[in-house]
Amino acid sequence: TANTEFEYLTGASMAFLPYGSIPYQQYVKKETPSMASYLSSLGYYTIAMHPYRAAGWDRNLVYPRLGFDEMHFQEFFTDSPLVRKYVSDEGNYEKIIKLYEEKDADTPLFLFNVTMQNHSSYSDWADYDNFSPDITVEGSDSKLLPAYLSLIRLSDSAIQNLVSYFEAQEGPTMIVFFGDHQPSLSSSFYPYLNGKGLGGLTLSELENLYTVPFFIWTNYDSEKENVELTSLNYLSTLALERAGITLPAYNQFLADMMEEIPAVNSRGFYSKSQGRFLHVEDAAGEDARWLKNYEILQYNNMFDKRNKSELFFPYLKQ
């Protein structure tokens, strides 16, 4: 989850960091440019919210370094309803509405929220009196899959209610909704996703296994678009573009790069010129140039203390 947050908020990619690393714990040790810090510079009030432990993945230390003005954790949700032992999505979204209604009417708000309702494990639901699976799966003897799918149904209902609330508000609002990682289910779950299971997957099949839907919704008229392929490091750029907010140089680079390389992650990248996924080390020609420039800019954004503009623009002009 922490790496998903990191890629979305910073526009960085795990492709250029060591395997198994957790940037929140290892690399975000000082002020680090992010979507939060940029929007803050434009006058937004920024809030980060997660209904679990503040010290998880060092979020209580990292969020201020990313530019958040305010943060809320488990204690903020003491009066929220639970599903199993976790704060429900419905209860989580009620807090979003509360913060929205309490905000200064003249100050725009950026709120980054992480949910907890559907976290594993899925085998202990019978220990609680607030949840019982109501979905069955034909041909499956898994006791985990019905629980997981039933939790997803609750999430669908909660996000529908959140959208309905903001649909009725006059203030222009954008909701960006995406998943963070696969659930911890048994290997018998995966044939339902790809027909094969986990063994002998090609790179493209592996990428498909890690693909999740997302949406960007607004309560004002905006052009409908179907994004066939993207990755989390680009998602904040897509959101800023669709909100009509001028992109900083780093995100402008990402906007240009996604036209040639529409997805890149820790496993590889999609080469538009070749029409397939490749490992980063197999990049050649223009693909290799884009990836190398991206790696340099990411290093500068995360670690280099020199003036950012001195390093951004030479690469953008190439």
PDB file of C-alpha atoms in Angstrom:
ATOM      1  CA  THR A   1       0.000   0.000   0.000  1.00  0.00           C
ATOM      2  CA  ALA A   2       2.766   2.431   0.921  1.00  0.00           C
ATOM      3  CA  ASN A   3       4.480   2.018  -2.452  1.00  0.00           C
ATOM      4  CA  THR A   4       1.199   2.610  -4.254  1.00  0.00           C
ATOM      5  CA  GLU A   5       0.743   5.831  -2.275  1.00  0.00           C
ATOM      6  CA  PHE A   6       4.316   6.864  -3.031  1.00  0.00           C
ATOM      7  CA  GLU A   7       3.955   6.404  -6.797  1.00  0.00           C
ATOM      8  CA  TYR A   8       0.642   8.261  -6.946  1.00  0.00           C
ATOM      9  CA  LEU A   9       1.618  11.202  -4.763  1.00  0.00           C
ATOM     10  CA  THR A  10       5.136  11.789  -6.115  1.00  0.00           C
ATOM     11  CA  GLY A  11       4.893  10.670  -9.745  1.00  0.00           C
ATOM     12  CA  ALA A  12       7.950   8.477  -9.099  1.00  0.00           C
ATOM     13  CA  SER A  13       8.225   4.841 -10.174  1.00  0.00           C
ATOM     14  CA  MET A  14       9.380   1.807  -8.220  1.00  0.00           C
ATOM     15  CA  ALA A  15      11.074   0.765 -11.488  1.00  0.00           C
ATOM     16  CA  PHE A  16      14.181   2.754 -10.504  1.00  0.00           C
ATOM     17  CA  LEU A  17      14.376   1.710  -6.857  1.00  0.00           C
ATOM     18  CA  PRO A  18      15.823  -1.506  -5.379  1.00  0.00           C
ATOM     19  CA  TYR A  19      13.597  -4.566  -5.318  1.00  0.00           C
ATOM     20  CA  GLY A  20      11.784  -4.869  -1.996  1.00  0.00           C
ATOM     21  CA  SER A  21      12.375  -1.264  -0.960  1.00  0.00           C
ATOM     22  CA  ILE A  22       9.758   0.846   0.843  1.00  0.00           C
ATOM     23  CA  PRO A  23      10.412   4.517  -0.035  1.00  0.00           C
ATOM     24  CA  TYR A  24       8.289   5.782   2.858  1.00  0.00           C
ATOM     25  CA  GLN A  25      10.655   4.109   5.307  1.00  0.00           C
ATOM     26  CA  GLN A  26      13.954   4.373   3.445  1.00  0.00           C
ATOM     27  CA  TYR A  27      14.022   7.430   1.209  1.00  0.00           C
ATOM     28  CA  VAL A  28      11.485  10.071   2.246  1.00  0.00           C
ATOM     29  CA  LYS A  29      13.690  11.562   4.961  1.00  0.00           C
ATOM     30  CA  LYS A  30      13.245  15.233   4.055  1.00  0.00           C
ATOM     31  CA  GLU A  31      10.777  17.465   2.245  1.00  0.00           C
ATOM     32  CA  THR A  32       9.943  15.664  -0.992  1.00  0.00           C
ATOM     33  CA  PRO A  33       7.972  17.234  -3.872  1.00  0.00           C
ATOM     34  CA  SER A  34       4.546  15.679  -4.283  1.00  0.00           C
ATOM     35  CA  MET A  35       1.049  16.361  -5.500  1.00  0.00           C
ATOM     36  CA  ALA A  36       0.246  17.614  -1.977  1.00  0.00           C
ATOM     37  CA  SER A  37       3.110  20.105  -1.803  1.00  0.00           C
ATOM     38  CA  TYR A  38       2.350  21.402  -5.315  1.00  0.00           C
ATOM     39  CA  LEU A  39      -1.348  21.916  -4.614  1.00  0.00           C
ATOM     40  CA  SER A  40      -0.431  23.532  -1.303  1.00  0.00           C
ATOM     41  CA  SER A  41       1.694  26.045  -3.229  1.00  0.00           C
ATOM     42  CA  LEU A  42      -1.426  26.892  -5.259  1.00  0.00           C
ATOM     43  CA  GLY A  43      -3.457  27.656  -2.130  1.00  0.00           C
ATOM     44  CA  TYR A  44      -5.045  24.276  -1.425  1.00  0.00           C
ATOM     45  CA  TYR A  45      -5.383  22.990   2.130  1.00  0.00           C
ATOM     46  CA  THR A  46      -4.068  19.426   2.135  1.00  0.00           C
ATOM     47  CA  ILE A  47      -5.190  16.520   4.337  1.00  0.00           C
ATOM     48  CA  ALA A  48      -4.007  12.898   4.471  1.00  0.00           C
ATOM     49  CA  MET A  49      -6.254  10.332   6.127  1.00  0.00           C
ATOM     50  CA  HIS A  50      -5.956   6.617   6.928  1.00  0.00           C
ATOM     51  CA  PRO A  51      -8.160   4.765   9.450  1.00  0.00           C
ATOM     52  CA  TYR A  52      -5.343   2.693  10.905  1.00  0.00           C
ATOM     53  CA  ARG A  53      -2.152   3.101  12.921  1.00  0.00           C
ATOM     54  CA  ALA A  54      -0.299   6.391  12.466  1.00  0.00           C
ATOM     55  CA  ALA A  55       3.125   4.750  12.510  1.00  0.00           C
ATOM     56  CA  GLY A  56       2.258   2.220   9.805  1.00  0.00           C
ATOM     57  CA  TRP A  57       4.933   2.566   7.085  1.00  0.00           C
ATOM     58  CA  ASP A  58       6.011   5.753   8.937  1.00  0.00           C
ATOM     59  CA  ARG A  59       3.060   7.678   7.505  1.00  0.00           C
ATOM     60  CA  ASN A  60       2.970  10.066  10.467  1.00  0.00           C
ATOM     61  CA  LEU A  61       6.528  11.123   9.553  1.00  0.00           C
ATOM     62  CA  VAL A  62       6.169  10.959   5.777  1.00  0.00           C
ATOM     63  CA  TYR A  63       2.929  12.843   5.177  1.00  0.00           C
ATOM     64  CA  PRO A  64       4.283  16.187   6.505  1.00  0.00           C
ATOM     65  CA  ARG A  65       7.425  15.724   4.378  1.00  0.00           C
ATOM     66  CA  LEU A  66       5.186  15.318   1.322  1.00  0.00           C
ATOM     67  CA  GLY A  67       3.495  18.628   2.083  1.00  0.00           C
ATOM     68  CA  PHE A  68       0.295  17.676   3.911  1.00  0.00           C
ATOM     69  CA  ASP A  69      -1.018  20.336   6.294  1.00  0.00           C
ATOM     70  CA  GLU A  70      -3.096  17.939   8.386  1.00  0.00           C
ATOM     71  CA  MET A  71      -3.327  14.182   8.918  1.00  0.00           C
ATOM     72  CA  HIS A  72      -5.761  11.815  10.628  1.00  0.00           C
ATOM     73  CA  PHE A  73      -5.344   8.204  11.691  1.00  0.00           C
ATOM     74  CA  GLN A  74      -7.113   5.512  13.723  1.00  0.00           C
ATOM     75  CA  GLU A  75      -8.058   7.773  16.643  1.00  0.00           C
ATOM     76  CA  PHE A  76     -10.037  10.042  14.316  1.00  0.00           C
ATOM     77  CA  PHE A  77     -12.413   7.147  13.569  1.00  0.00           C
ATOM     78  CA  THR A  78     -13.291   5.991  17.082  1.00  0.00           C
ATOM     79  CA  ASP A  79     -16.994   6.627  16.430  1.00  0.00           C
ATOM     80  CA  SER A  80     -16.999   5.068  12.941  1.00  0.00           C
ATOM     81  CA  PRO A  81     -18.755   1.756  12.155  1.00  0.00           C
ATOM     82  CA  LEU A  82     -16.595  -1.339  11.674  1.00  0.00           C
ATOM     83  CA  VAL A  83     -16.683  -4.236   9.225  1.00  0.00           C
ATOM     84  CA  ARG A  84     -14.885  -7.082  10.944  1.00  0.00           C
ATOM     85  CA  LYS A  85     -12.200  -5.187  12.922  1.00  0.00           C
ATOM     86  CA  TYR A  86     -11.578  -2.433  10.357  1.00  0.00           C
ATOM     87  CA  VAL A  87     -13.282   0.912   9.794  1.00  0.00           C
ATOM     88  CA  SER A  88     -15.876   0.463   7.064  1.00  0.00           C
ATOM     89  CA  ASP A  89     -15.571   2.311   3.771  1.00  0.00           C
ATOM     90  CA  GLU A  90     -18.932   3.893   4.547  1.00  0.00           C
ATOM     91  CA  GLY A  91     -17.615   5.191   7.869  1.00  0.00           C
ATOM     92  CA  ASN A  92     -14.400   6.333   6.212  1.00  0.00           C
ATOM     93  CA  TYR A  93     -16.275   8.356   3.605  1.00  0.00           C
ATOM     94  CA  GLU A  94     -18.476   9.929   6.269  1.00  0.00           C
ATOM     95  CA  LYS A  95     -15.279  11.465   7.666  1.00  0.00           C
ATOM     96  CA  ILE A  96     -14.389  12.808   4.213  1.00  0.00           C
ATOM     97  CA  ILE A  97     -17.783  14.512   4.098  1.00  0.00           C
ATOM     98  CA  LYS A  98     -17.295  15.858   7.631  1.00  0.00           C
ATOM     99  CA  LEU A  99     -13.928  17.431   6.763  1.00  0.00           C
ATOM    100  CA  TYR A 100     -15.354  18.824   3.529  1.00  0.00           C
ATOM    101  CA  GLU A 101     -18.275  20.446   5.330  1.00  0.00           C
ATOM    102  CA  GLU A 102     -15.976  21.936   7.988  1.00  0.00           C
ATOM    103  CA  LYS A 103     -13.436  23.406   5.576  1.00  0.00           C
ATOM    104  CA  ASP A 104     -13.086  27.118   4.861  1.00  0.00           C
ATOM    105  CA  ALA A 105     -15.499  27.832   2.024  1.00  0.00           C
ATOM    106  CA  ASP A 106     -12.949  29.994   0.197  1.00  0.00           C
ATOM    107  CA  THR A 107     -10.066  27.495   0.395  1.00  0.00           C
ATOM    108  CA  PRO A 108      -9.834  24.576  -2.047  1.00  0.00           C
ATOM    109  CA  LEU A 109      -9.186  21.177  -0.449  1.00  0.00           C
ATOM    110  CA  PHE A 110      -6.987  18.256  -1.498  1.00  0.00           C
ATOM    111  CA  LEU A 111      -7.761  15.182   0.608  1.00  0.00           C
ATOM    112  CA  PHE A 112      -5.806  11.960   0.165  1.00  0.00           C
ATOM    113  CA  ASN A 113      -7.608   9.031   1.749  1.00  0.00           C
ATOM    114  CA  VAL A 114      -6.678   5.374   2.225  1.00  0.00           C
ATOM    115  CA  THR A 115      -9.349   2.806   3.131  1.00  0.00           C
ATOM    116  CA  MET A 116      -8.932  -0.247   5.356  1.00  0.00           C
ATOM    117  CA  GLN A 117     -12.180  -2.210   5.209  1.00  0.00           C
ATOM    118  CA  ASN A 118     -11.038  -4.907   2.769  1.00  0.00           C
ATOM    119  CA  HIS A 119      -7.637  -5.706   4.237  1.00  0.00           C
ATOM    120  CA  SER A 120      -6.795  -9.368   4.800  1.00  0.00           C
ATOM    121  CA  SER A 121      -7.209 -11.783   6.327  1.00  0.00           C
ATOM    122  CA  TYR A 122     -10.524 -13.059   4.996  1.00  0.00           C
ATOM    123  CA  SER A 123     -10.737 -16.219   7.096  1.00  0.00           C
ATOM    124  CA  ASP A 124     -11.760 -14.718  10.438  1.00  0.00           C
ATOM    125  CA  TRP A 125     -15.026 -13.017   9.496  1.00  0.00           C
ATOM    126  CA  ALA A 126     -17.047 -15.453  11.639  1.00  0.00           C
ATOM    127  CA  ASP A 127     -15.332 -13.979  14.722  1.00  0.00           C
ATOM    128  CA  TYR A 128     -17.306 -10.757  14.253  1.00  0.00           C
ATOM    129  CA  ASP A 129     -21.022 -10.030  14.390  1.00  0.00           C
ATOM    130  CA  ASN A 130     -20.918  -7.124  11.912  1.00  0.00           C
ATOM    131  CA  PHE A 131     -20.233  -8.981   8.665  1.00  0.00           C
ATOM    132  CA  SER A 132     -21.346 -12.137   6.903  1.00  0.00           C
ATOM    133  CA  PRO A 133     -20.555 -13.035   3.257  1.00  0.00           C
ATOM    134  CA  ASP A 134     -23.564 -12.788   0.969  1.00  0.00           C
ATOM    135  CA  ILE A 135     -21.911 -13.788  -2.317  1.00  0.00           C
ATOM    136  CA  THR A 136     -21.253 -17.353  -3.453  1.00  0.00           C
ATOM    137  CA  VAL A 137     -18.962 -18.520  -6.261  1.00  0.00           C
ATOM    138  CA  GLU A 138     -20.077 -21.490  -8.351  1.00  0.00           C
ATOM    139  CA  GLY A 139     -17.465 -24.221  -8.724  1.00  0.00           C
ATOM    140  CA  SER A 140     -15.247 -22.869  -5.956  1.00  0.00           C
ATOM    141  CA  ASP A 141     -14.719 -24.377  -2.545  1.00  0.00           C
ATOM    142  CA  SER A 142     -12.724 -21.378  -1.338  1.00  0.00           C
ATOM    143  CA  LYS A 143     -13.923 -19.963   1.965  1.00  0.00           C
ATOM    144  CA  LEU A 144     -11.967 -16.748   1.399  1.00  0.00           C
ATOM    145  CA  LEU A 145     -13.266 -15.731  -2.018  1.00  0.00           C
ATOM    146  CA  PRO A 146     -16.942 -15.208  -0.973  1.00  0.00           C
ATOM    147  CA  ALA A 147     -15.790 -13.073   1.955  1.00  0.00           C
ATOM    148  CA  TYR A 148     -13.544 -10.929  -0.233  1.00  0.00           C
ATOM    149  CA  LEU A 149     -16.162 -10.437  -2.953  1.00  0.00           C
ATOM    150  CA  SER A 150     -18.795  -9.569  -0.356  1.00  0.00           C
ATOM    151  CA  LEU A 151     -16.485  -6.918   1.064  1.00  0.00           C
ATOM    152  CA  ILE A 152     -16.009  -5.520  -2.446  1.00  0.00           C
ATOM    153  CA  ARG A 153     -19.790  -5.270  -2.775  1.00  0.00           C
ATOM    154  CA  LEU A 154     -19.894  -3.150   0.388  1.00  0.00           C
ATOM    155  CA  SER A 155     -17.174  -0.942  -1.102  1.00  0.00           C
ATOM    156  CA  ASP A 156     -19.200  -0.472  -4.284  1.00  0.00           C
ATOM    157  CA  SER A 157     -22.168   0.701  -2.241  1.00  0.00           C
ATOM    158  CA  ALA A 158     -20.048   3.073  -0.161  1.00  0.00           C
ATOM    159  CA  ILE A 159     -18.386   4.753  -3.135  1.00  0.00           C
ATOM    160  CA  GLN A 160     -21.796   5.094  -4.805  1.00  0.00           C
ATOM    161  CA  ASN A 161     -23.043   6.962  -1.728  1.00  0.00           C
ATOM    162  CA  LEU A 162     -19.960   9.207  -1.710  1.00  0.00           C
ATOM    163  CA  VAL A 163     -20.434  10.081  -5.368  1.00  0.00           C
ATOM    164  CA  SER A 164     -24.131  10.772  -4.768  1.00  0.00           C
ATOM    165  CA  TYR A 165     -23.266  13.177  -1.963  1.00  0.00           C
ATOM    166  CA  PHE A 166     -20.809  15.214  -4.034  1.00  0.00           C
ATOM    167  CA  GLU A 167     -23.101  15.081  -7.046  1.00  0.00           C
ATOM    168  CA  ALA A 168     -25.455  17.263  -5.033  1.00  0.00           C
ATOM    169  CA  GLN A 169     -22.775  19.782  -3.970  1.00  0.00           C
ATOM    170  CA  GLU A 170     -22.266  23.071  -5.768  1.00  0.00           C
ATOM    171  CA  GLY A 171     -18.512  23.282  -5.249  1.00  0.00           C
ATOM    172  CA  PRO A 172     -16.563  21.663  -8.104  1.00  0.00           C
ATOM    173  CA  THR A 173     -15.260  18.310  -6.903  1.00  0.00           C
ATOM    174  CA  MET A 174     -13.099  15.570  -8.392  1.00  0.00           C
ATOM    175  CA  ILE A 175     -12.835  12.021  -7.015  1.00  0.00           C
ATOM    176  CA  VAL A 176      -9.892   9.853  -8.085  1.00  0.00           C
ATOM    177  CA  PHE A 177     -10.480   6.236  -7.062  1.00  0.00           C
ATOM    178  CA  PHE A 178      -7.975   3.393  -7.469  1.00  0.00           C
ATOM    179  CA  GLY A 179      -6.777   0.169  -5.859  1.00  0.00           C
ATOM    180  CA  ASP A 180      -3.440  -0.379  -4.171  1.00  0.00           C
ATOM    181  CA  HIS A 181      -2.551  -4.084  -4.353  1.00  0.00           C
ATOM    182  CA  GLN A 182      -3.979  -7.558  -4.789  1.00  0.00           C
ATOM    183  CA  PRO A 183      -5.751  -9.264  -1.887  1.00  0.00           C
ATOM    184  CA  SER A 184      -3.971 -11.999   0.042  1.00  0.00           C
ATOM    185  CA  LEU A 185      -5.924 -14.980  -1.239  1.00  0.00           C
ATOM    186  CA  SER A 186      -4.924 -18.577  -1.877  1.00  0.00           C
ATOM    187  CA  SER A 187      -3.438 -19.671  -5.208  1.00  0.00           C
ATOM    188  CA  SER A 188      -6.826 -21.141  -6.177  1.00  0.00           C
ATOM    189  CA  PHE A 189      -8.081 -17.558  -6.604  1.00  0.00           C
ATOM    190  CA  TYR A 190      -5.861 -16.723  -9.568  1.00  0.00           C
ATOM    191  CA  PRO A 191      -7.309 -19.058 -12.214  1.00  0.00           C
ATOM    192  CA  TYR A 192     -10.478 -16.941 -11.919  1.00  0.00           C
ATOM    193  CA  LEU A 193      -8.404 -13.948 -12.991  1.00  0.00           C
ATOM    194  CA  ASN A 194      -6.252 -15.362 -15.791  1.00  0.00           C
ATOM    195  CA  GLY A 195      -7.319 -18.952 -16.415  1.00  0.00           C
ATOM    196  CA  LYS A 196      -3.830 -20.254 -15.596  1.00  0.00           C
ATOM    197  CA  GLY A 197      -2.916 -19.573 -11.998  1.00  0.00           C
ATOM    198  CA  LEU A 198       0.463 -18.181 -10.985  1.00  0.00           C
ATOM    199  CA  GLY A 199       2.889 -20.498 -12.772  1.00  0.00           C
ATOM    200  CA  GLY A 200       4.593 -19.918 -16.135  1.00  0.00           C
ATOM    201  CA  LEU A 201       3.221 -16.430 -16.778  1.00  0.00           C
ATOM    202  CA  THR A 202       4.653 -14.238 -19.516  1.00  0.00           C
ATOM    203  CA  LEU A 203       5.517 -10.622 -18.650  1.00  0.00           C
ATOM    204  CA  SER A 204       2.295  -9.421 -20.323  1.00  0.00           C
ATOM    205  CA  GLU A 205       0.235 -11.969 -18.374  1.00  0.00           C
ATOM    206  CA  LEU A 206       1.923 -10.911 -15.154  1.00  0.00           C
ATOM    207  CA  GLU A 207       1.170  -7.251 -15.897  1.00  0.00           C
ATOM    208  CA  ASN A 208      -2.465  -8.135 -16.580  1.00  0.00           C
ATOM    209  CA  LEU A 209      -2.617  -9.915 -13.232  1.00  0.00           C
ATOM    210  CA  TYR A 210      -1.677  -6.660 -11.503  1.00  0.00           C
ATOM    211  CA  THR A 211      -4.073  -4.482 -13.489  1.00  0.00           C
ATOM    212  CA  VAL A 212      -6.938  -2.819 -11.614  1.00  0.00           C
ATOM    213  CA  PRO A 213      -9.626  -0.393 -12.782  1.00  0.00           C
ATOM    214  CA  PHE A 214      -9.687   3.238 -11.689  1.00  0.00           C
ATOM    215  CA  PHE A 215     -11.911   6.211 -12.317  1.00  0.00           C
ATOM    216  CA  ILE A 216     -11.737   9.992 -12.213  1.00  0.00           C
ATOM    217  CA  TRP A 217     -15.180  11.461 -11.578  1.00  0.00           C
ATOM    218  CA  THR A 218     -16.315  15.086 -11.392  1.00  0.00           C
ATOM    219  CA  ASN A 219     -19.562  16.689 -10.267  1.00  0.00           C
ATOM    220  CA  TYR A 220     -19.274  19.145 -13.154  1.00  0.00           C
ATOM    221  CA  ASP A 221     -19.348  18.570 -16.899  1.00  0.00           C
ATOM    222  CA  SER A 222     -16.108  17.003 -18.097  1.00  0.00           C
ATOM    223  CA  GLU A 223     -15.237  15.077 -21.218  1.00  0.00           C
ATOM    224  CA  LYS A 224     -15.695  11.325 -20.967  1.00  0.00           C
ATOM    225  CA  GLU A 225     -12.585   9.328 -21.786  1.00  0.00           C
ATOM    226  CA  ASN A 226     -11.568   5.702 -21.528  1.00  0.00           C
ATOM    227  CA  VAL A 227      -7.904   5.309 -20.568  1.00  0.00           C
ATOM    228  CA  GLU A 228      -6.934   1.870 -21.814  1.00  0.00           C
ATOM    229  CA  LEU A 229      -3.547   1.665 -20.154  1.00  0.00           C
ATOM    230  CA  THR A 230      -1.670   3.713 -17.578  1.00  0.00           C
ATOM    231  CA  SER A 231       0.265   3.267 -14.332  1.00  0.00           C
ATOM    232  CA  LEU A 232       0.174   4.778 -10.872  1.00  0.00           C
ATOM    233  CA  ASN A 233       3.133   7.090 -11.425  1.00  0.00           C
ATOM    234  CA  TYR A 234       1.078   8.848 -14.123  1.00  0.00           C
ATOM    235  CA  LEU A 235      -2.243   8.981 -12.274  1.00  0.00           C
ATOM    236  CA  SER A 236      -1.648  12.256 -10.424  1.00  0.00           C
ATOM    237  CA  THR A 237      -0.668  13.864 -13.745  1.00  0.00           C
ATOM    238  CA  LEU A 238      -3.900  12.637 -15.320  1.00  0.00           C
ATOM    239  CA  ALA A 239      -5.857  14.055 -12.370  1.00  0.00           C
ATOM    240  CA  LEU A 240      -4.146  17.448 -12.524  1.00  0.00           C
ATOM    241  CA  GLU A 241      -4.705  17.662 -16.282  1.00  0.00           C
ATOM    242  CA  ARG A 242      -8.384  16.844 -15.976  1.00  0.00           C
ATOM    243  CA  ALA A 243      -8.788  19.350 -13.157  1.00  0.00           C
ATOM    244  CA  GLY A 244      -7.439  22.054 -15.462  1.00  0.00           C
ATOM    245  CA  ILE A 245      -4.461  22.717 -13.176  1.00  0.00           C
ATOM    246  CA  THR A 246      -1.201  23.829 -14.797  1.00  0.00           C
ATOM    247  CA  LEU A 247       1.348  21.024 -14.581  1.00  0.00           C
ATOM    248  CA  PRO A 248       4.685  21.592 -12.857  1.00  0.00           C
ATOM    249  CA  ALA A 249       7.722  20.735 -14.992  1.00  0.00           C
ATOM    250  CA  TYR A 250       8.096  17.230 -13.536  1.00  0.00           C
ATOM    251  CA  ASN A 251       4.497  16.303 -14.338  1.00  0.00           C
ATOM    252  CA  GLN A 252       4.765  17.899 -17.780  1.00  0.00           C
ATOM    253  CA  PHE A 253       7.639  15.535 -18.461  1.00  0.00           C
ATOM    254  CA  LEU A 254       5.443  12.619 -17.332  1.00  0.00           C
ATOM    255  CA  ALA A 255       2.586  13.846 -19.537  1.00  0.00           C
ATOM    256  CA  ASP A 256       4.918  13.844 -22.547  1.00  0.00           C
ATOM    257  CA  MET A 257       6.449  10.500 -21.620  1.00  0.00           C
ATOM    258  CA  MET A 258       3.136   8.689 -21.270  1.00  0.00           C
ATOM    259  CA  GLU A 259       2.434   9.425 -24.926  1.00  0.00           C
ATOM    260  CA  GLU A 260       5.347   7.143 -25.808  1.00  0.00           C
ATOM    261  CA  ILE A 261       5.466   4.824 -22.779  1.00  0.00           C
ATOM    262  CA  PRO A 262       1.899   4.614 -21.416  1.00  0.00           C
ATOM    263  CA  ALA A 263       2.776   2.413 -18.413  1.00  0.00           C
ATOM    264  CA  VAL A 264       5.866   1.714 -16.307  1.00  0.00           C
ATOM    265  CA  ASN A 265       6.187  -0.095 -12.992  1.00  0.00           C
ATOM    266  CA  SER A 266       8.529  -2.296 -10.964  1.00  0.00           C
ATOM    267  CA  ARG A 267       8.096  -5.218 -13.359  1.00  0.00           C
ATOM    268  CA  GLY A 268       8.580  -3.453 -16.675  1.00  0.00           C
ATOM    269  CA  PHE A 269       7.110  -0.963 -19.124  1.00  0.00           C
ATOM    270  CA  TYR A 270       4.786  -0.922 -22.109  1.00  0.00           C
ATOM    271  CA  SER A 271       6.552   0.034 -25.334  1.00  0.00           C
ATOM    272  CA  LYS A 272       4.125   1.795 -27.644  1.00  0.00           C
ATOM    273  CA  SER A 273       6.531   1.381 -30.557  1.00  0.00           C
ATOM    274  CA  GLN A 274       6.728  -2.395 -30.054  1.00  0.00           C
ATOM    275  CA  GLY A 275       3.188  -2.884 -28.771  1.00  0.00           C
ATOM    276  CA  ARG A 276       4.154  -5.042 -25.793  1.00  0.00           C
ATOM    277  CA  PHE A 277       5.529  -5.091 -22.276  1.00  0.00           C
ATOM    278  CA  LEU A 278       9.298  -5.262 -21.828  1.00  0.00           C
ATOM    279  CA  HIS A 279      11.682  -5.321 -18.895  1.00  0.00           C
ATOM    280  CA  VAL A 280      13.269  -1.906 -18.288  1.00  0.00           C
ATOM    281  CA  GLU A 281      16.741  -3.304 -18.966  1.00  0.00           C
ATOM    282  CA  ASP A 282      15.552  -4.383 -22.442  1.00  0.00           C
ATOM    283  CA  ALA A 283      14.598  -0.852 -23.490  1.00  0.00           C
ATOM    284  CA  ALA A 284      16.220   0.499 -26.626  1.00  0.00           C
ATOM    285  CA  GLY A 285      16.140   3.631 -28.801  1.00  0.00           C
ATOM    286  CA  GLU A 286      13.592   6.278 -27.819  1.00  0.00           C
ATOM    287  CA  ASP A 287      12.171   4.049 -25.092  1.00  0.00           C
ATOM    288  CA  ALA A 288      15.576   3.869 -23.423  1.00  0.00           C
ATOM    289  CA  ARG A 289      16.038   7.644 -23.688  1.00  0.00           C
ATOM    290  CA  TRP A 290      12.699   8.373 -22.049  1.00  0.00           C
ATOM    291  CA  LEU A 291      13.339   5.902 -19.243  1.00  0.00           C
ATOM    292  CA  LYS A 292      16.861   7.192 -18.571  1.00  0.00           C
ATOM    293  CA  ASN A 293      15.689  10.818 -18.432  1.00  0.00           C
ATOM    294  CA  TYR A 294      12.854   9.762 -16.132  1.00  0.00           C
ATOM    295  CA  GLU A 295      15.292   7.969 -13.842  1.00  0.00           C
ATOM    296  CA  ILE A 296      17.522  11.076 -13.675  1.00  0.00           C
ATOM    297  CA  LEU A 297      14.600  13.404 -12.927  1.00  0.00           C
ATOM    298  CA  GLN A 298      13.234  11.037 -10.304  1.00  0.00           C
ATOM    299  CA  TYR A 299      16.630  10.866  -8.595  1.00  0.00           C
ATOM    300  CA  ASN A 300      16.809  14.656  -8.602  1.00  0.00           C
ATOM    301  CA  ASN A 301      13.297  14.987  -7.211  1.00  0.00           C
ATOM    302  CA  MET A 302      13.957  12.520  -4.400  1.00  0.00           C
ATOM    303  CA  PHE A 303      17.601  13.070  -3.471  1.00  0.00           C
ATOM    304  CA  ASP A 304      19.284  16.030  -5.199  1.00  0.00           C
ATOM    305  CA  LYS A 305      19.218  19.299  -3.245  1.00  0.00           C
ATOM    306  CA  ARG A 306      20.021  21.573  -6.171  1.00  0.00           C
ATOM    307  CA  ASN A 307      17.452  23.908  -7.662  1.00  0.00           C
ATOM    308  CA  LYS A 308      14.955  21.621  -9.396  1.00  0.00           C
ATOM    309  CA  SER A 309      14.414  23.884 -12.407  1.00  0.00           C
ATOM    310  CA  GLU A 310      18.122  23.729 -13.270  1.00  0.00           C
ATOM    311  CA  LEU A 311      17.768  20.023 -13.944  1.00  0.00           C
ATOM    312  CA  PHE A 312      14.197  19.718 -15.242  1.00  0.00           C
ATOM    313  CA  PHE A 313      14.251  21.896 -18.273  1.00  0.00           C
ATOM    314  CA  PRO A 314      17.375  20.680 -20.139  1.00  0.00           C
ATOM    315  CA  TYR A 315      15.735  17.265 -20.368  1.00  0.00           C
ATOM    316  CA  LEU A 316      12.357  18.627 -21.324  1.00  0.00           C
ATOM    317  CA  LYS A 317      13.955  20.454 -24.256  1.00  0.00           C
ATOM    318  CA  GLN A 318      15.631  17.372 -25.728  1.00  0.00           C
TER     319      GLN A 318
END
